[in-house]
Amino acid sequence: MPVILAIESSCDETAAAVAVDGKLASNIIASQKIHEQFGGVVPELASRAHMQNIVPVVDQALEKAGIELNQLDAIAFTQAPGLIGALLVGAQFARSLALALNKPLLAIHHMQAHVIANLIEAPRPSFPFLCLTVSGGHTQLVVVESPVRMRVIGETIDDAAGEAFDKSAKILGLPYPGGPLIDAYAKTGNPAAFRFPEPKIPGLDFSFSGLKTAILYFVQEHQRENPAFIQDRLPDICASIQHRIVTILLNKLKKAAEQTGIKEICLAGGVSANSGLRATLVQMGKKYGWSTYFPAFEYCTDNAAMIAMAAHYKFLAGETASLAETPTARAAW
Ligand code: KG4
Ligand code: ZN
């Protein structure tokens, strides 16, 4: 019955969670507001905010779980990928605590943890399952053979899906992060109002940089005729952009499902909070006989619950890390 404290600090959320025998006992998150005024995450400011937040966030996670430090069986941290200065804060904290308590350390891959978020609550997918992981930095199709064995079969060759949302939002003058705002405006818009191109990328890889350029030219062209174009048509523009991003993602997911023969299909990552993506996946599931799953909203964006759950399975598999384990900005699987 392992009791695990998990720490997430890869980007702009300082988070800690406690899992007791694979069940979440607490899940605390401090989101850094400071980045909004800069239109994106400023790495140096993220590291400083992690330094300020980490002790109170960990304290709260332990208190809420009713767990004392001496009851912990292992300490987990996000090792990669992420902003190196941000990762270092969580890693150093976890290593120091593991050393002080003489407990094992678990080094967790952030993208694998996003996938594992699907195992936090029922209904859970059965193995093997296929996961479309879509976040601010990644877009991946992953075949998941077990909680500790997974492989990437497709990924973006340029921008991530979250970047496609955020950069489109920026062109429309919306604040960072723009993904949730595009989602909100899209709800009252017509997804067929404007047509954006679908890139022709072979295989299971994705590309979003052409879409961003197409949206920029589209907006500039319309603004020449009507300077108030964005204000006049914002819901329709957002619905059309969202429709295109969602179809790019789900067309590749369909291809992956056909190629692998897997019918257990999951979403993960911040963009899986998108209501258009979720609704369309459910429709496709009905059409193609898939069982579809997505994590609760709070487990889609960055959080420590997913790190704790990934750590739980690593602990059971005996895959502990050396105290000398250091974080890396990029990571192989
Ligand atoms: O997984 P995440 O929290 O952080 C990374 O590891 O990147 O993902 C953040 C991304 C941002 O690009 C944000 O705009 C996007 O997820 N996002 C959304 C929605 N909620 C968050 N994109 C579209 N629709 C949403 N509802
Ligand atoms: Zn993430």
CSV table of C-alpha atoms and ligand atoms in Angstrom, one decimal:
chain,number,residue,atom,x,y,z
A,1,MET,CA,0.0,0.0,0.0
A,2,PRO,CA,2.5,2.6,-1.1
A,3,VAL,CA,2.0,6.2,0.1
A,4,ILE,CA,3.6,8.5,-2.5
A,5,LEU,CA,4.1,12.3,-2.6
A,6,ALA,CA,4.4,13.6,-6.1
A,7,ILE,CA,5.6,17.0,-7.3
A,8,GLU,CA,5.0,18.7,-10.7
A,9,SER,CA,6.9,21.8,-11.7
A,10,SER,CA,7.6,21.4,-15.4
A,11,CYS,CA,5.9,24.7,-16.6
A,12,ASP,CA,3.8,27.3,-14.8
A,13,GLU,CA,1.9,25.2,-12.3
A,14,THR,CA,3.5,24.3,-8.9
A,15,ALA,CA,1.6,21.2,-7.9
A,16,ALA,CA,1.8,18.4,-5.3
A,17,ALA,CA,-0.4,15.3,-4.7
A,18,VAL,CA,-0.5,12.3,-2.4
A,19,ALA,CA,-1.6,8.9,-3.6
A,20,VAL,CA,-2.3,6.1,-1.1
A,21,ASP,CA,-2.4,2.7,-2.7
A,22,GLY,CA,-3.1,4.3,-6.1
A,23,LYS,CA,-5.9,6.4,-4.8
A,24,LEU,CA,-5.7,10.2,-4.7
A,25,ALA,CA,-5.6,11.5,-1.1
A,26,SER,CA,-4.9,15.1,-2.1
A,27,ASN,CA,-4.2,17.2,-5.2
A,28,ILE,CA,-3.0,20.8,-4.7
A,29,ILE,CA,-2.1,23.2,-7.5
A,30,ALA,CA,-0.8,26.8,-7.5
A,31,SER,CA,-1.2,28.4,-10.9
A,32,GLN,CA,1.2,31.2,-11.7
A,33,LYS,CA,-0.8,34.3,-12.8
A,34,ILE,CA,2.3,36.4,-13.5
A,35,HIS,CA,2.7,35.1,-17.0
A,36,GLU,CA,-0.6,36.4,-18.3
A,37,GLN,CA,0.7,40.0,-18.8
A,38,PHE,CA,3.6,38.6,-21.0
A,39,GLY,CA,1.4,36.6,-23.4
A,40,GLY,CA,3.3,33.3,-22.6
A,41,VAL,CA,5.3,31.6,-19.9
A,42,VAL,CA,8.5,33.5,-18.9
A,43,PRO,CA,10.9,30.7,-17.8
A,44,GLU,CA,12.9,32.7,-15.3
A,45,LEU,CA,9.7,34.0,-13.6
A,46,ALA,CA,8.3,30.4,-13.5
A,47,SER,CA,11.3,29.1,-11.7
A,48,ARG,CA,11.1,31.9,-9.1
A,49,ALA,CA,7.4,31.3,-8.5
A,50,HIS,CA,8.0,27.6,-8.1
A,51,MET,CA,10.6,28.5,-5.4
A,52,GLN,CA,8.0,30.5,-3.6
A,53,ASN,CA,5.1,28.0,-4.0
A,54,ILE,CA,6.7,24.6,-3.5
A,55,VAL,CA,6.9,24.5,0.3
A,56,PRO,CA,3.3,25.7,0.9
A,57,VAL,CA,2.0,23.5,-1.9
A,58,VAL,CA,3.7,20.4,-0.5
A,59,ASP,CA,2.6,21.2,3.0
A,60,GLN,CA,-1.0,21.6,1.9
A,61,ALA,CA,-0.9,18.3,0.0
A,62,LEU,CA,0.3,16.4,3.0
A,63,GLU,CA,-2.1,18.1,5.4
A,64,LYS,CA,-5.1,17.5,3.1
A,65,ALA,CA,-4.2,13.9,2.8
A,66,GLY,CA,-3.6,13.6,6.6
A,67,ILE,CA,-0.2,12.1,5.9
A,68,GLU,CA,3.0,12.9,8.0
A,69,LEU,CA,6.4,12.9,6.2
A,70,ASN,CA,7.5,9.7,8.0
A,71,GLN,CA,4.5,7.9,6.5
A,72,LEU,CA,5.7,8.4,2.9
A,73,ASP,CA,7.1,5.4,1.0
A,74,ALA,CA,8.5,7.3,-2.0
A,75,ILE,CA,8.9,10.8,-3.4
A,76,ALA,CA,8.1,11.4,-7.1
A,77,PHE,CA,8.9,14.4,-9.3
A,78,THR,CA,8.5,15.4,-12.9
A,79,GLN,CA,11.9,14.7,-14.5
A,80,ALA,CA,11.2,15.8,-18.1
A,81,PRO,CA,10.2,17.3,-20.5
A,82,GLY,CA,9.7,20.9,-19.5
A,83,LEU,CA,11.4,24.2,-18.7
A,84,ILE,CA,14.7,23.2,-17.2
A,85,GLY,CA,14.8,25.9,-14.5
A,86,ALA,CA,11.3,25.0,-13.5
A,87,LEU,CA,12.0,21.3,-13.5
A,88,LEU,CA,15.1,21.8,-11.3
A,89,VAL,CA,13.1,23.4,-8.5
A,90,GLY,CA,10.8,20.3,-8.2
A,91,ALA,CA,13.6,17.8,-8.8
A,92,GLN,CA,15.9,19.4,-6.2
A,93,PHE,CA,13.1,19.5,-3.6
A,94,ALA,CA,12.2,15.9,-4.2
A,95,ARG,CA,15.8,14.7,-4.1
A,96,SER,CA,16.4,16.6,-0.9
A,97,LEU,CA,13.3,15.2,0.7
A,98,ALA,CA,14.1,11.6,-0.4
A,99,LEU,CA,17.6,12.0,1.0
A,100,ALA,CA,16.4,13.4,4.3
A,101,LEU,CA,13.7,10.7,4.7
A,102,ASN,CA,15.9,8.0,3.3
A,103,LYS,CA,13.1,7.0,0.9
A,104,PRO,CA,13.2,6.0,-2.8
A,105,LEU,CA,12.8,8.6,-5.5
A,106,LEU,CA,10.6,8.2,-8.6
A,107,ALA,CA,11.5,10.1,-11.8
A,108,ILE,CA,8.4,10.7,-13.9
A,109,HIS,CA,8.0,11.5,-17.6
A,110,HIS,CA,5.5,14.4,-17.8
A,111,MET,CA,4.0,13.2,-21.1
A,112,GLN,CA,3.6,9.6,-19.8
A,113,ALA,CA,1.9,11.0,-16.7
A,114,HIS,CA,-0.6,12.9,-18.9
A,115,VAL,CA,-1.5,9.6,-20.5
A,116,ILE,CA,-1.8,8.0,-17.0
A,117,ALA,CA,-4.3,10.7,-16.0
A,118,ASN,CA,-6.9,8.4,-17.7
A,119,LEU,CA,-6.3,5.8,-14.9
A,120,ILE,CA,-7.1,8.2,-12.0
A,121,GLU,CA,-10.9,7.7,-12.0
A,122,ALA,CA,-13.3,5.2,-13.4
A,123,PRO,CA,-14.3,4.5,-16.1
A,124,ARG,CA,-10.7,3.4,-17.0
A,125,PRO,CA,-9.5,2.1,-20.3
A,126,SER,CA,-8.2,-1.5,-20.6
A,127,PHE,CA,-4.8,-2.3,-22.1
A,128,PRO,CA,-3.6,-1.8,-24.7
A,129,PHE,CA,-5.2,1.6,-25.4
A,130,LEU,CA,-4.5,4.4,-27.8
A,131,CYS,CA,-4.0,7.9,-26.4
A,132,LEU,CA,-4.0,11.2,-28.2
A,133,THR,CA,-2.0,13.5,-25.9
A,134,VAL,CA,-2.4,17.2,-26.8
A,135,SER,CA,-0.8,19.9,-24.7
A,136,GLY,CA,0.8,23.3,-25.0
A,137,GLY,CA,4.1,21.7,-26.0
A,138,HIS,CA,3.2,18.2,-27.4
A,139,THR,CA,0.9,16.4,-29.8
A,140,GLN,CA,1.4,12.7,-29.7
A,141,LEU,CA,-0.3,9.4,-30.5
A,142,VAL,CA,0.7,6.9,-28.0
A,143,VAL,CA,0.1,3.1,-27.8
A,144,VAL,CA,-0.1,2.2,-24.1
A,145,GLU,CA,0.7,-1.4,-23.4
A,146,SER,CA,0.8,-1.1,-19.6
A,147,PRO,CA,1.0,1.8,-17.1
A,148,VAL,CA,4.8,1.7,-17.4
A,149,ARG,CA,5.2,0.7,-21.1
A,150,MET,CA,4.1,3.0,-23.9
A,151,ARG,CA,5.4,4.1,-27.3
A,152,VAL,CA,4.8,7.1,-29.5
A,153,ILE,CA,3.6,6.2,-33.0
A,154,GLY,CA,2.9,9.8,-34.2
A,155,GLU,CA,3.7,13.4,-33.2
A,156,THR,CA,3.8,16.9,-34.4
A,157,ILE,CA,6.6,17.9,-36.7
A,158,ASP,CA,6.3,21.6,-35.8
A,159,ASP,CA,3.8,23.4,-33.4
A,160,ALA,CA,1.8,21.5,-30.8
A,161,ALA,CA,-2.1,21.5,-30.9
A,162,GLY,CA,-2.1,23.8,-27.8
A,163,GLU,CA,0.2,26.2,-29.6
A,164,ALA,CA,-2.1,26.2,-32.6
A,165,PHE,CA,-4.9,27.3,-30.2
A,166,ASP,CA,-2.8,29.8,-28.3
A,167,LYS,CA,-1.2,31.3,-31.4
A,168,SER,CA,-4.5,31.6,-33.2
A,169,ALA,CA,-5.9,33.3,-30.1
A,170,LYS,CA,-3.0,35.7,-30.1
A,171,ILE,CA,-3.7,36.7,-33.8
A,172,LEU,CA,-7.3,37.4,-32.7
A,173,GLY,CA,-6.1,39.6,-29.9
A,174,LEU,CA,-7.1,37.2,-27.1
A,175,PRO,CA,-5.0,36.8,-23.9
A,176,TYR,CA,-2.7,33.8,-23.1
A,177,PRO,CA,-3.6,31.0,-22.8
A,178,GLY,CA,-6.0,31.4,-25.6
A,179,GLY,CA,-7.2,27.7,-26.0
A,180,PRO,CA,-10.0,27.9,-23.3
A,181,LEU,CA,-11.2,31.3,-24.8
A,182,ILE,CA,-11.4,29.9,-28.4
A,183,ASP,CA,-13.3,27.0,-26.9
A,184,ALA,CA,-15.7,29.4,-25.1
A,185,TYR,CA,-16.4,31.7,-28.1
A,186,ALA,CA,-16.7,28.6,-30.4
A,187,LYS,CA,-19.7,27.5,-28.5
A,188,THR,CA,-21.9,30.1,-30.1
A,189,GLY,CA,-20.2,30.2,-33.5
A,190,ASN,CA,-20.7,28.3,-36.8
A,191,PRO,CA,-17.8,25.8,-37.4
A,192,ALA,CA,-18.5,25.9,-41.1
A,193,ALA,CA,-18.4,29.7,-41.4
A,194,PHE,CA,-14.8,29.8,-42.6
A,195,ARG,CA,-12.7,27.0,-44.1
A,196,PHE,CA,-9.0,26.6,-43.1
A,197,PRO,CA,-6.7,24.2,-44.8
A,198,GLU,CA,-5.9,20.7,-43.6
A,199,PRO,CA,-2.2,19.9,-44.0
A,200,LYS,CA,-1.2,16.9,-46.1
A,201,ILE,CA,1.3,15.1,-43.8
A,202,PRO,CA,1.9,11.4,-44.5
A,203,GLY,CA,1.6,8.8,-41.8
A,204,LEU,CA,0.6,9.5,-38.2
A,205,ASP,CA,2.5,12.8,-37.8
A,206,PHE,CA,0.8,16.2,-37.3
A,207,SER,CA,1.6,19.7,-38.5
A,208,PHE,CA,0.0,23.0,-37.3
A,209,SER,CA,2.4,25.8,-38.4
A,210,GLY,CA,0.7,26.2,-41.8
A,211,LEU,CA,-2.7,26.7,-40.1
A,212,LYS,CA,-1.3,29.5,-38.0
A,213,THR,CA,0.0,31.3,-41.1
A,214,ALA,CA,-3.3,30.7,-42.9
A,215,ILE,CA,-5.2,32.2,-40.0
A,216,LEU,CA,-2.9,35.3,-39.9
A,217,TYR,CA,-3.4,36.0,-43.7
A,218,PHE,CA,-7.1,35.3,-43.4
A,219,VAL,CA,-7.6,37.8,-40.6
A,220,GLN,CA,-5.4,40.5,-42.3
A,221,GLU,CA,-7.3,40.1,-45.6
A,222,HIS,CA,-10.7,40.5,-44.0
A,223,GLN,CA,-9.5,43.4,-41.8
A,224,ARG,CA,-8.6,45.3,-45.0
A,225,GLU,CA,-12.3,45.4,-45.9
A,226,ASN,CA,-13.6,45.6,-42.4
A,227,PRO,CA,-11.3,46.7,-39.6
A,228,ALA,CA,-13.9,45.4,-37.0
A,229,PHE,CA,-13.9,42.0,-38.7
A,230,ILE,CA,-12.6,40.2,-35.5
A,231,GLN,CA,-15.1,41.8,-33.2
A,232,ASP,CA,-18.0,41.2,-35.7
A,233,ARG,CA,-17.3,37.5,-36.3
A,234,LEU,CA,-15.4,36.3,-33.3
A,235,PRO,CA,-17.6,33.2,-32.4
A,236,ASP,CA,-17.6,32.1,-36.1
A,237,ILE,CA,-13.9,32.5,-36.5
A,238,CYS,CA,-13.2,30.6,-33.2
A,239,ALA,CA,-15.6,27.8,-34.1
A,240,SER,CA,-14.0,27.4,-37.6
A,241,ILE,CA,-10.5,27.4,-36.2
A,242,GLN,CA,-11.5,24.9,-33.5
A,243,HIS,CA,-13.2,22.7,-36.1
A,244,ARG,CA,-10.1,22.5,-38.2
A,245,ILE,CA,-7.7,21.8,-35.3
A,246,VAL,CA,-10.1,19.1,-34.0
A,247,THR,CA,-10.5,17.4,-37.5
A,248,ILE,CA,-6.7,17.4,-38.0
A,249,LEU,CA,-6.3,15.6,-34.6
A,250,LEU,CA,-9.1,13.2,-35.0
A,251,ASN,CA,-8.4,12.2,-38.6
A,252,LYS,CA,-5.0,11.0,-37.5
A,253,LEU,CA,-6.4,9.3,-34.4
A,254,LYS,CA,-8.8,7.4,-36.7
A,255,LYS,CA,-5.9,6.4,-38.9
A,256,ALA,CA,-4.0,5.2,-35.8
A,257,ALA,CA,-7.0,3.2,-34.6
A,258,GLU,CA,-7.3,1.5,-38.0
A,259,GLN,CA,-3.6,0.7,-38.2
A,260,THR,CA,-3.3,-0.7,-34.7
A,261,GLY,CA,-6.7,-2.3,-34.4
A,262,ILE,CA,-7.1,-0.7,-30.9
A,263,LYS,CA,-10.6,0.4,-30.0
A,264,GLU,CA,-9.9,1.7,-26.5
A,265,ILE,CA,-9.3,5.4,-27.2
A,266,CYS,CA,-8.2,8.1,-24.7
A,267,LEU,CA,-7.5,11.8,-24.8
A,268,ALA,CA,-4.9,13.5,-22.5
A,269,GLY,CA,-3.2,16.8,-22.0
A,270,GLY,CA,-4.4,20.4,-21.6
A,271,VAL,CA,-6.1,20.5,-25.0
A,272,SER,CA,-8.2,17.5,-24.1
A,273,ALA,CA,-10.2,19.9,-22.0
A,274,ASN,CA,-11.6,21.3,-25.3
A,275,SER,CA,-15.3,20.7,-25.5
A,276,GLY,CA,-15.3,20.4,-29.3
A,277,LEU,CA,-12.6,17.7,-29.2
A,278,ARG,CA,-14.4,15.7,-26.5
A,279,ALA,CA,-17.8,15.9,-28.2
A,280,THR,CA,-16.4,14.9,-31.6
A,281,LEU,CA,-14.4,12.0,-30.1
A,282,VAL,CA,-17.6,10.7,-28.5
A,283,GLN,CA,-19.5,10.9,-31.8
A,284,MET,CA,-16.7,9.1,-33.6
A,285,GLY,CA,-16.5,6.4,-30.9
A,286,LYS,CA,-20.2,5.7,-31.5
A,287,LYS,CA,-19.6,5.5,-35.2
A,288,TYR,CA,-16.6,3.3,-35.2
A,289,GLY,CA,-17.3,1.1,-32.1
A,290,TRP,CA,-14.6,2.6,-29.9
A,291,SER,CA,-14.8,3.0,-26.1
A,292,THR,CA,-13.7,6.6,-25.5
A,293,TYR,CA,-12.2,8.1,-22.3
A,294,PHE,CA,-10.9,11.4,-21.2
A,295,PRO,CA,-9.7,12.6,-17.8
A,296,ALA,CA,-11.8,15.0,-15.6
A,297,PHE,CA,-11.0,18.6,-16.5
A,298,GLU,CA,-8.6,19.1,-13.5
A,299,TYR,CA,-6.5,16.1,-14.6
A,300,CYS,CA,-6.2,17.3,-18.3
A,301,THR,CA,-4.1,20.4,-17.7
A,302,ASP,CA,-0.9,20.2,-15.7
A,303,ASN,CA,-1.4,18.7,-12.2
A,304,ALA,CA,0.4,16.5,-9.7
A,305,ALA,CA,-2.4,13.8,-9.4
A,306,MET,CA,-1.2,12.4,-12.8
A,307,ILE,CA,2.4,12.4,-11.5
A,308,ALA,CA,1.3,10.6,-8.4
A,309,MET,CA,-0.6,8.0,-10.4
A,310,ALA,CA,2.3,7.4,-12.8
A,311,ALA,CA,4.6,7.1,-9.8
A,312,HIS,CA,2.3,4.6,-8.1
A,313,TYR,CA,2.7,2.2,-11.1
A,314,LYS,CA,6.5,2.8,-11.3
A,315,PHE,CA,6.8,2.0,-7.6
A,316,LEU,CA,4.9,-1.2,-8.1
A,317,ALA,CA,7.2,-2.1,-11.0
A,318,GLY,CA,10.2,-1.4,-8.9
A,319,GLU,CA,11.4,1.3,-11.2
A,320,THR,CA,12.9,3.7,-8.7
A,321,ALA,CA,15.5,6.4,-9.6
A,322,SER,CA,18.9,7.1,-8.3
A,323,LEU,CA,19.2,10.2,-6.0
A,324,ALA,CA,21.6,11.5,-8.7
A,325,GLU,CA,18.8,11.7,-11.2
A,326,THR,CA,18.7,15.1,-12.9
A,327,PRO,CA,15.9,16.7,-14.9
A,328,THR,CA,16.2,17.3,-18.6
A,329,ALA,CA,14.3,19.8,-20.8
A,330,ARG,CA,13.7,17.1,-23.5
A,331,ALA,CA,13.3,13.4,-23.0
A,332,ALA,CA,13.3,10.2,-24.9
A,333,TRP,CA,10.6,7.6,-24.0
B,1,KG4,O1,-1.1,20.1,-20.6
B,1,KG4,P1,-1.0,21.6,-20.4
B,1,KG4,O2,-1.8,22.2,-19.2
B,1,KG4,O3,0.4,22.2,-20.3
B,1,KG4,C1,1.5,21.7,-21.1
B,1,KG4,O4,2.1,20.7,-20.6
B,1,KG4,O5,1.6,22.2,-22.2
B,1,KG4,O6,-1.6,22.3,-21.7
B,1,KG4,C2,-1.8,23.6,-21.9
B,1,KG4,C3,-2.4,23.9,-23.2
B,1,KG4,C4,-2.5,25.4,-23.6
B,1,KG4,O7,-2.0,25.5,-24.9
B,1,KG4,C5,-4.0,25.7,-23.5
B,1,KG4,O8,-4.4,26.8,-24.4
B,1,KG4,C6,-4.6,24.4,-23.9
B,1,KG4,O9,-3.8,23.5,-23.2
B,1,KG4,N1,-6.0,24.3,-23.4
B,1,KG4,C7,-7.1,24.3,-24.3
B,1,KG4,C8,-8.2,24.3,-23.5
B,1,KG4,N2,-7.8,24.2,-22.1
B,1,KG4,C9,-6.5,24.3,-22.1
B,1,KG4,N3,-7.1,24.3,-25.6
B,1,KG4,C10,-8.3,24.3,-26.2
B,1,KG4,N4,-9.5,24.3,-25.5
B,1,KG4,C11,-9.5,24.2,-24.2
B,1,KG4,N5,-10.6,24.2,-23.5
B,2,ZN,ZN,1.5,19.1,-19.5
